PDB file of C-alpha atoms in Angstrom:
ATOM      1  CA  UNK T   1     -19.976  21.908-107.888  1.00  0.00           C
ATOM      2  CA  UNK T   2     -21.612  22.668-104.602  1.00  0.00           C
ATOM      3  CA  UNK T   3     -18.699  24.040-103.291  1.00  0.00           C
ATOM      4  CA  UNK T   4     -18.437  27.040-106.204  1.00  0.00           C
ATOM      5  CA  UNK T   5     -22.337  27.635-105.663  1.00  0.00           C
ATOM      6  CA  UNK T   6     -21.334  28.312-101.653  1.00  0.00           C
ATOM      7  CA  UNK T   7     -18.097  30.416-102.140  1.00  0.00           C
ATOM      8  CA  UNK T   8     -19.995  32.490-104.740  1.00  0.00           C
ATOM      9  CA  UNK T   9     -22.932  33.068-102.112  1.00  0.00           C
ATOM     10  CA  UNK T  10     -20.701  33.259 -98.876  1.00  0.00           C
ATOM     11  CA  UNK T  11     -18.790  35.385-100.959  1.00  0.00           C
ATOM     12  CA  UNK T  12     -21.938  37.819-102.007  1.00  0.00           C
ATOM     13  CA  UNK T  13     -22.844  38.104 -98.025  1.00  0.00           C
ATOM     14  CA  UNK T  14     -19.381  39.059 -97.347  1.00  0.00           C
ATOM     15  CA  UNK T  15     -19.368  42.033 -99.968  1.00  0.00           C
ATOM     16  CA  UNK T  16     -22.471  43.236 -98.822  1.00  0.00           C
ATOM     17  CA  UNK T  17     -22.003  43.426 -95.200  1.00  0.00           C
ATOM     18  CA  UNK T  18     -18.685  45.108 -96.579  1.00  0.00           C
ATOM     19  CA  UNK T  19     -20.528  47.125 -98.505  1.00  0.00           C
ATOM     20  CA  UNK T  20     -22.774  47.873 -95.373  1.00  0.00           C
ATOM     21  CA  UNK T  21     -19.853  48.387 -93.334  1.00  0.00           C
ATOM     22  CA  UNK T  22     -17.878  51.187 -95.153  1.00  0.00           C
ATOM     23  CA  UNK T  23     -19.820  53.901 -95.837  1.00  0.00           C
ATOM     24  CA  UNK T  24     -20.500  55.876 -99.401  1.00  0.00           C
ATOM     25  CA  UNK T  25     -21.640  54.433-102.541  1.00  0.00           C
ATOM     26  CA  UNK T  26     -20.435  51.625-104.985  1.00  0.00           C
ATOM     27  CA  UNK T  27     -22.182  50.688-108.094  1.00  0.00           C
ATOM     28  CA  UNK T  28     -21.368  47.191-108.248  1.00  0.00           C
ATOM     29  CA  UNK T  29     -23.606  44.404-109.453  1.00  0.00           C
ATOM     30  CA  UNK T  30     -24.044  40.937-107.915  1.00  0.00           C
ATOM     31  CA  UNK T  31     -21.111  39.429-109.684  1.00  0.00           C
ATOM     32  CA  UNK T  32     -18.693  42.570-108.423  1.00  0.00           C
ATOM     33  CA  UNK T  33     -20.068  41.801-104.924  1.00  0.00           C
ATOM     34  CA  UNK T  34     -18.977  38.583-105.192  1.00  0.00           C
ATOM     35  CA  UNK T  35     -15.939  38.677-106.669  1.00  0.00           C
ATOM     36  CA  UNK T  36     -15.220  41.353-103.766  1.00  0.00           C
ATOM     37  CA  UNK T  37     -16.283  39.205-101.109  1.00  0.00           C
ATOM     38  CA  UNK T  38     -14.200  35.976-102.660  1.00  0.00           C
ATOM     39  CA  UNK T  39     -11.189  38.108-102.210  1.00  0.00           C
ATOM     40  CA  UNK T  40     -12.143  39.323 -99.219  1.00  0.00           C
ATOM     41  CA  UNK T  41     -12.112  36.248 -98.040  1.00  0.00           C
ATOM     42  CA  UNK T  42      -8.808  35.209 -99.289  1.00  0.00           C
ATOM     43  CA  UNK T  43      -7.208  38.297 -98.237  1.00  0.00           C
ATOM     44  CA  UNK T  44      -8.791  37.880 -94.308  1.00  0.00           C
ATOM     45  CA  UNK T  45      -7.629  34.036 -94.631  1.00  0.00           C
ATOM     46  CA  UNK T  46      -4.217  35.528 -94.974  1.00  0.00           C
ATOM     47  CA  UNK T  47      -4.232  37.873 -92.568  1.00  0.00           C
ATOM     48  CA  UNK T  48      -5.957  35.388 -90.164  1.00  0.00           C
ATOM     49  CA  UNK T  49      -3.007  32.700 -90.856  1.00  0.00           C
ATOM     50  CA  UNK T  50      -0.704  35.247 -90.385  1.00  0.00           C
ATOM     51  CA  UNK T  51      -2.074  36.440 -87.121  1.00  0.00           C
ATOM     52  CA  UNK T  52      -2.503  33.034 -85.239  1.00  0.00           C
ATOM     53  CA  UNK T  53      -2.153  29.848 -87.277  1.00  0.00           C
ATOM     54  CA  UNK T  54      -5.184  27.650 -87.275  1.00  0.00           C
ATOM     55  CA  UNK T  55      -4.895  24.177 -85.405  1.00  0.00           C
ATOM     56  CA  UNK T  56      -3.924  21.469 -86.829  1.00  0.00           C
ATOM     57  CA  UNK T  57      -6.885  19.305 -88.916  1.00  0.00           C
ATOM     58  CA  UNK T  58      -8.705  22.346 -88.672  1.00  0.00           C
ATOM     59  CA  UNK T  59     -10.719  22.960 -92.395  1.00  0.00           C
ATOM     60  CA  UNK T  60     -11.147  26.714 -91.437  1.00  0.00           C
ATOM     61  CA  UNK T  61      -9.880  29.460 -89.164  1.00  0.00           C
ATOM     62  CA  UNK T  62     -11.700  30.275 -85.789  1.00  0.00           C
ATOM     63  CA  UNK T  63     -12.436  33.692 -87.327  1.00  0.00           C
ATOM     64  CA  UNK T  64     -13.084  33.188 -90.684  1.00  0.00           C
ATOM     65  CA  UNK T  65     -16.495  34.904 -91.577  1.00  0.00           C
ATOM     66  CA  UNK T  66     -15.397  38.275 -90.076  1.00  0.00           C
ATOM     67  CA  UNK T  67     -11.882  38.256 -91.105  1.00  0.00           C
ATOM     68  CA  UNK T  68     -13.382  37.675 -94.433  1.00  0.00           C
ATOM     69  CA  UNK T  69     -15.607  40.740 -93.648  1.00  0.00           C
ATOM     70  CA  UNK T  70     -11.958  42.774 -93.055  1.00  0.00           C
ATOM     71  CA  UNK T  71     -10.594  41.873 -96.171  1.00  0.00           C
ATOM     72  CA  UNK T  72     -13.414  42.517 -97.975  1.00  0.00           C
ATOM     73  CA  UNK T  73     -13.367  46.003 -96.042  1.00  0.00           C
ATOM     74  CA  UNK T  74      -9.634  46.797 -97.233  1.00  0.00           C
ATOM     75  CA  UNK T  75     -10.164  45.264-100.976  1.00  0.00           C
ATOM     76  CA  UNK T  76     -12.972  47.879-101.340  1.00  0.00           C
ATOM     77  CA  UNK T  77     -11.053  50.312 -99.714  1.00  0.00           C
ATOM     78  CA  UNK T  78      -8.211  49.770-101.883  1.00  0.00           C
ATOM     79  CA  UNK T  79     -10.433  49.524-105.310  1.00  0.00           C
ATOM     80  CA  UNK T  80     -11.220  52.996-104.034  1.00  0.00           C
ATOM     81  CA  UNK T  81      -7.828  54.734-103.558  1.00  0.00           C
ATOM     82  CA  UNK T  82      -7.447  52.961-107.298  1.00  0.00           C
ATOM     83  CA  UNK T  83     -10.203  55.461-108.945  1.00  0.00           C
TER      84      UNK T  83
END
């Protein structure tokens, strides 16, 4: 249980330094934020793996919390292009 509670809030700071990051305005809520920031982080997790694999026993990638950042930056660039 612990561990939802932490992605959700991990995942909040993510979307809103995302949010800080690209400029103009979104009207999302705290759940949106989050949602964009879990994805975010998913989508910089994949980009991280695919740019340098993680060693081995490793539980997360060297970069994780900025990648996470970039991902968030091109999911709410992308939600963007979609309106």
């Amino acid at each position: 249980m612990f561990h939802v509670i932490w992605s959700v809030l991990v995942g909040f700071v993510v979307g809103l330094m995302a949010r800080l990051l690209m400029p103009g305005a979104d009207s999302m809520g705290f759940l949106a934020t989050s949602i964009v920031g879990i994805l975010g982080s998913v989508v910089g997790g994949f980009l991280g793996t695919v740019l340098k694999k993680p060693e081995p026993g490793s539980n997360f990638h060297p970069a994780g919390f900025v990648l996470s950042v970039v991902g968030a930056i091109v999911l709410l660039w992308a939600l963007r292009m979609a309106h």
